[in-house]
PDB file of C-alpha atoms in Angstrom:
ATOM      1  CA  UNK D  87     -17.788  -0.500  14.245  1.00 62.00           C
ATOM      2  CA  UNK D  88     -14.915  -1.214  16.598  1.00 63.00           C
ATOM      3  CA  UNK D  89     -15.626  -5.029  16.723  1.00 70.00           C
ATOM      4  CA  UNK D  90     -12.604  -7.259  16.877  1.00 68.00           C
ATOM      5  CA  UNK D  91     -12.839 -10.709  15.097  1.00 71.00           C
ATOM      6  CA  UNK D  92     -10.123 -13.301  14.272  1.00 74.00           C
ATOM      7  CA  UNK D  93     -10.561 -13.663  10.238  1.00 79.00           C
ATOM      8  CA  UNK D  94      -8.343 -16.468   9.947  1.00 81.00           C
ATOM      9  CA  UNK D  95      -5.671 -18.588  11.600  1.00 80.00           C
ATOM     10  CA  UNK D  96      -3.133 -21.083  10.284  1.00 84.00           C
ATOM     11  CA  UNK D  97       0.009 -22.933  11.323  1.00 81.00           C
ATOM     12  CA  UNK D  98       3.056 -22.605   9.113  1.00 86.00           C
ATOM     13  CA  UNK D  99       6.761 -23.578   9.477  1.00 89.00           C
ATOM     14  CA  UNK D 100       7.814 -20.095   8.634  1.00 92.00           C
ATOM     15  CA  UNK D 101       6.556 -16.492   8.450  1.00 90.00           C
ATOM     16  CA  UNK D 102       7.821 -16.186   4.868  1.00 95.00           C
ATOM     17  CA  UNK D 103       6.393 -14.424   1.870  1.00 95.00           C
ATOM     18  CA  UNK D 104       4.750 -17.710   0.327  1.00 96.00           C
ATOM     19  CA  UNK D 105       2.990 -18.676   3.578  1.00 95.00           C
ATOM     20  CA  UNK D 106       1.857 -15.066   4.061  1.00 95.00           C
ATOM     21  CA  UNK D 107       0.435 -14.831   0.349  1.00 96.00           C
ATOM     22  CA  UNK D 108      -1.276 -18.304   0.915  1.00 96.00           C
ATOM     23  CA  UNK D 109      -2.870 -17.015   4.200  1.00 95.00           C
ATOM     24  CA  UNK D 110      -3.983 -13.507   2.748  1.00 96.00           C
ATOM     25  CA  UNK D 111      -5.124 -15.253  -0.422  1.00 96.00           C
ATOM     26  CA  UNK D 112      -7.377 -17.508   1.580  1.00 96.00           C
ATOM     27  CA  UNK D 113      -8.767 -14.508   3.378  1.00 95.00           C
ATOM     28  CA  UNK D 114      -9.664 -12.747   0.004  1.00 95.00           C
ATOM     29  CA  UNK D 115     -11.267 -15.897  -1.373  1.00 96.00           C
ATOM     30  CA  UNK D 116     -13.480 -15.925   1.691  1.00 95.00           C
ATOM     31  CA  UNK D 117     -14.507 -12.319   1.030  1.00 94.00           C
ATOM     32  CA  UNK D 118     -12.029 -10.019   2.494  1.00 92.00           C
ATOM     33  CA  UNK D 119     -12.607  -6.809   0.717  1.00 92.00           C
ATOM     34  CA  UNK D 120      -8.969  -5.386   0.321  1.00 93.00           C
ATOM     35  CA  UNK D 121     -10.382  -1.955  -0.735  1.00 91.00           C
ATOM     36  CA  UNK D 122     -12.060  -1.591   2.605  1.00 90.00           C
ATOM     37  CA  UNK D 123      -9.046  -2.736   4.673  1.00 91.00           C
ATOM     38  CA  UNK D 124      -7.880   0.251   6.568  1.00 91.00           C
ATOM     39  CA  UNK D 125      -4.899  -0.946   8.391  1.00 92.00           C
ATOM     40  CA  UNK D 126      -2.581  -4.099   8.668  1.00 92.00           C
ATOM     41  CA  UNK D 127      -0.968  -4.376  12.280  1.00 90.00           C
ATOM     42  CA  UNK D 128       1.872  -6.834  12.594  1.00 89.00           C
ATOM     43  CA  UNK D 129       5.567  -6.984  13.712  1.00 85.00           C
ATOM     44  CA  UNK D 130       8.089  -6.005  11.045  1.00 82.00           C
ATOM     45  CA  UNK D 131       8.637  -9.483   9.495  1.00 86.00           C
ATOM     46  CA  UNK D 132       9.884  -9.397   5.961  1.00 90.00           C
ATOM     47  CA  UNK D 133       7.529 -12.125   4.715  1.00 93.00           C
ATOM     48  CA  UNK D 134       4.274 -10.299   5.663  1.00 92.00           C
ATOM     49  CA  UNK D 135       5.713  -7.031   4.426  1.00 91.00           C
ATOM     50  CA  UNK D 136       6.541  -8.533   0.940  1.00 94.00           C
ATOM     51  CA  UNK D 137       3.147 -10.376   0.627  1.00 95.00           C
ATOM     52  CA  UNK D 138       1.321  -7.207   1.749  1.00 93.00           C
ATOM     53  CA  UNK D 139       2.891  -5.166  -1.279  1.00 91.00           C
ATOM     54  CA  UNK D 140       1.353  -7.792  -3.664  1.00 90.00           C
ATOM     55  CA  UNK D 141      -1.986  -8.398  -2.139  1.00 95.00           C
ATOM     56  CA  UNK D 142      -2.821  -5.466   0.140  1.00 95.00           C
ATOM     57  CA  UNK D 143      -1.186  -2.594  -1.529  1.00 93.00           C
ATOM     58  CA  UNK D 144      -3.675   0.050  -0.316  1.00 92.00           C
ATOM     59  CA  UNK D 145      -3.653  -0.885   3.481  1.00 94.00           C
ATOM     60  CA  UNK D 146      -1.100   1.100   5.401  1.00 96.00           C
ATOM     61  CA  UNK D 147       1.119  -0.874   7.711  1.00 95.00           C
ATOM     62  CA  UNK D 148       1.285  -0.516  11.373  1.00 95.00           C
ATOM     63  CA  UNK D 149       4.382  -1.941  12.890  1.00 95.00           C
ATOM     64  CA  UNK D 150       3.827  -3.105  16.481  1.00 94.00           C
ATOM     65  CA  UNK D 151       5.555  -0.489  18.802  1.00 96.00           C
ATOM     66  CA  UNK D 152       6.096  -3.312  21.404  1.00 94.00           C
ATOM     67  CA  UNK D 153       7.982  -5.298  18.779  1.00 93.00           C
ATOM     68  CA  UNK D 154       9.974  -2.194  17.580  1.00 96.00           C
ATOM     69  CA  UNK D 155      10.853  -1.149  21.276  1.00 96.00           C
ATOM     70  CA  UNK D 156      11.940  -4.831  21.938  1.00 95.00           C
ATOM     71  CA  UNK D 157      14.091  -4.923  18.794  1.00 95.00           C
ATOM     72  CA  UNK D 158      15.749  -1.668  19.780  1.00 98.00           C
ATOM     73  CA  UNK D 159      16.254  -2.751  23.254  1.00 98.00           C
ATOM     74  CA  UNK D 160      17.732  -6.050  22.138  1.00 97.00           C
ATOM     75  CA  UNK D 161      20.546  -4.093  20.288  1.00 98.00           C
ATOM     76  CA  UNK D 162      21.132  -1.704  23.166  1.00 98.00           C
ATOM     77  CA  UNK D 163      23.859  -2.364  25.648  1.00 98.00           C
ATOM     78  CA  UNK D 164      22.873  -2.964  29.330  1.00 97.00           C
ATOM     79  CA  UNK D 165      24.690   0.189  30.390  1.00 97.00           C
ATOM     80  CA  UNK D 166      22.129   2.513  28.213  1.00 98.00           C
ATOM     81  CA  UNK D 167      19.027   0.237  28.255  1.00 97.00           C
ATOM     82  CA  UNK D 168      17.062   2.352  30.748  1.00 97.00           C
ATOM     83  CA  UNK D 169      17.703   5.694  29.229  1.00 98.00           C
ATOM     84  CA  UNK D 170      17.053   4.490  25.647  1.00 98.00           C
ATOM     85  CA  UNK D 171      13.813   2.863  27.028  1.00 97.00           C
ATOM     86  CA  UNK D 172      12.783   6.201  28.323  1.00 98.00           C
ATOM     87  CA  UNK D 173      13.433   7.792  25.061  1.00 98.00           C
ATOM     88  CA  UNK D 174      11.428   5.290  23.246  1.00 98.00           C
ATOM     89  CA  UNK D 175       8.523   5.854  25.522  1.00 97.00           C
ATOM     90  CA  UNK D 176       8.703   9.713  25.040  1.00 98.00           C
ATOM     91  CA  UNK D 177       8.422   8.983  21.189  1.00 98.00           C
ATOM     92  CA  UNK D 178       5.292   6.900  21.332  1.00 97.00           C
ATOM     93  CA  UNK D 179       3.583   9.216  23.825  1.00 97.00           C
ATOM     94  CA  UNK D 180       3.737  11.872  21.204  1.00 98.00           C
ATOM     95  CA  UNK D 181       0.398  13.425  20.062  1.00 97.00           C
ATOM     96  CA  UNK D 182       1.283  13.904  16.281  1.00 98.00           C
ATOM     97  CA  UNK D 183       3.436  12.054  13.726  1.00 98.00           C
ATOM     98  CA  UNK D 184       5.641  15.139  13.330  1.00 98.00           C
ATOM     99  CA  UNK D 185       6.332  15.296  17.086  1.00 98.00           C
ATOM    100  CA  UNK D 186       7.107  11.570  17.230  1.00 98.00           C
ATOM    101  CA  UNK D 187       9.343  11.815  14.220  1.00 98.00           C
ATOM    102  CA  UNK D 188      11.246  14.848  15.795  1.00 98.00           C
ATOM    103  CA  UNK D 189      11.598  12.927  19.011  1.00 98.00           C
ATOM    104  CA  UNK D 190      12.971   9.827  17.240  1.00 98.00           C
ATOM    105  CA  UNK D 191      15.579  12.031  15.316  1.00 98.00           C
ATOM    106  CA  UNK D 192      16.608  13.576  18.496  1.00 98.00           C
ATOM    107  CA  UNK D 193      16.970  10.143  20.177  1.00 98.00           C
ATOM    108  CA  UNK D 194      18.949   8.693  17.202  1.00 98.00           C
ATOM    109  CA  UNK D 195      21.230  11.880  17.203  1.00 98.00           C
ATOM    110  CA  UNK D 196      21.715  11.405  20.955  1.00 98.00           C
ATOM    111  CA  UNK D 197      22.545   7.834  20.875  1.00 98.00           C
ATOM    112  CA  UNK D 198      23.978   6.964  17.493  1.00 98.00           C
ATOM    113  CA  UNK D 199      27.592   7.232  18.497  1.00 98.00           C
ATOM    114  CA  UNK D 200      27.435   4.805  21.507  1.00 98.00           C
ATOM    115  CA  UNK D 201      24.452   2.615  20.208  1.00 98.00           C
ATOM    116  CA  UNK D 202      24.535   2.532  16.387  1.00 98.00           C
ATOM    117  CA  UNK D 203      22.866  -0.841  16.049  1.00 98.00           C
ATOM    118  CA  UNK D 204      20.030   0.154  18.269  1.00 98.00           C
ATOM    119  CA  UNK D 205      19.466   3.488  16.527  1.00 98.00           C
ATOM    120  CA  UNK D 206      19.628   1.697  13.020  1.00 98.00           C
ATOM    121  CA  UNK D 207      16.977  -0.629  14.354  1.00 97.00           C
ATOM    122  CA  UNK D 208      14.865   2.329  15.396  1.00 98.00           C
ATOM    123  CA  UNK D 209      15.248   3.937  11.978  1.00 97.00           C
ATOM    124  CA  UNK D 210      14.347   0.775  10.067  1.00 96.00           C
ATOM    125  CA  UNK D 211      10.703   1.431   8.973  1.00 95.00           C
ATOM    126  CA  UNK D 212      10.230   3.810  11.854  1.00 97.00           C
ATOM    127  CA  UNK D 213       7.404   5.684   9.957  1.00 97.00           C
ATOM    128  CA  UNK D 214       5.338   2.494   9.896  1.00 97.00           C
ATOM    129  CA  UNK D 215       5.374   2.379  13.804  1.00 97.00           C
ATOM    130  CA  UNK D 216       3.354   5.725  13.800  1.00 98.00           C
ATOM    131  CA  UNK D 217       0.689   4.929  11.349  1.00 97.00           C
ATOM    132  CA  UNK D 218      -1.740   4.713  14.133  1.00 97.00           C
ATOM    133  CA  UNK D 219      -1.536   8.398  14.648  1.00 98.00           C
ATOM    134  CA  UNK D 220      -3.562   8.910  11.335  1.00 97.00           C
ATOM    135  CA  UNK D 221      -6.598   7.271  13.153  1.00 96.00           C
ATOM    136  CA  UNK D 222      -8.827   8.768  15.901  1.00 95.00           C
ATOM    137  CA  UNK D 223      -7.042   8.992  19.247  1.00 96.00           C
ATOM    138  CA  UNK D 224      -9.614   6.964  20.899  1.00 94.00           C
ATOM    139  CA  UNK D 225      -8.283   4.033  18.810  1.00 92.00           C
ATOM    140  CA  UNK D 226      -4.561   4.369  19.386  1.00 94.00           C
ATOM    141  CA  UNK D 227      -4.196   2.019  22.307  1.00 90.00           C
ATOM    142  CA  UNK D 228      -5.916  -0.892  20.369  1.00 88.00           C
ATOM    143  CA  UNK D 229      -4.204  -0.361  16.923  1.00 90.00           C
ATOM    144  CA  UNK D 230      -0.590   0.620  17.826  1.00 93.00           C
ATOM    145  CA  UNK D 231       0.410  -2.907  18.905  1.00 87.00           C
ATOM    146  CA  UNK D 232      -0.302  -6.630  17.919  1.00 80.00           C
ATOM    147  CA  UNK D 233      -0.734  -7.432  21.615  1.00 67.00           C
ATOM    148  CA  UNK D 234      -4.404  -8.801  21.187  1.00 66.00           C
ATOM    149  CA  UNK D 235      -3.288 -11.302  18.501  1.00 69.00           C
ATOM    150  CA  UNK D 236      -0.011 -12.170  20.625  1.00 67.00           C
ATOM    151  CA  UNK D 237      -2.213 -13.048  23.654  1.00 68.00           C
ATOM    152  CA  UNK D 238      -4.242 -15.430  21.477  1.00 68.00           C
ATOM    153  CA  UNK D 239      -1.144 -17.026  19.974  1.00 68.00           C
ATOM    154  CA  UNK D 240       0.067 -17.502  23.411  1.00 71.00           C
ATOM    155  CA  UNK D 241      -3.089 -19.384  24.374  1.00 73.00           C
ATOM    156  CA  UNK D 242      -2.946 -21.549  21.356  1.00 71.00           C
ATOM    157  CA  UNK D 243       0.587 -22.484  22.094  1.00 71.00           C
ATOM    158  CA  UNK D 244      -0.277 -23.327  25.593  1.00 76.00           C
ATOM    159  CA  UNK D 245      -2.952 -25.485  24.549  1.00 73.00           C
ATOM    160  CA  UNK D 246      -1.069 -27.312  21.824  1.00 74.00           C
ATOM    161  CA  UNK D 247       1.542 -27.976  24.456  1.00 74.00           C
ATOM    162  CA  UNK D 248      -0.929 -29.611  26.719  1.00 71.00           C
ATOM    163  CA  UNK D 249      -2.183 -31.702  23.877  1.00 70.00           C
ATOM    164  CA  UNK D 250       1.431 -32.744  23.079  1.00 70.00           C
ATOM    165  CA  UNK D 251       2.159 -33.778  26.601  1.00 72.00           C
ATOM    166  CA  UNK D 252      -0.993 -35.949  26.671  1.00 64.00           C
TER     167      UNK D 252
END
């Protein structure tokens, strides 16, 4: 119905497969119907990806486009950063998955010779960054990033820091 709720929260030392499996397992034990789950939105961490294969095999992944863009830009030289950023924006402003994929291929072809690490980063699980395009367009802005959860984490970290300083 469009309602956003936090289903669970845990503190872990690492975002590895074991911790993700424990967390997802706790959601399932508390009633998460994995057959009804339509999408898993996250950064592209290997731990969640591995746990998802075992516990949430039917839910397609949506890799946060902000994380993807950040990862690509971190591997882009300062000299080309602005141009590559503009190219990434064009990709994610596409109206269809085919259009986005074509624009990504063109950007990779344009920059691969001078920015190979950045373009490999863009290619890595790229198809998982455009899963949101399978959903109604009205939902795209809410489901293509993990920013909603990131804001919550930022607030939790801030409050923990205040408690640590007491």
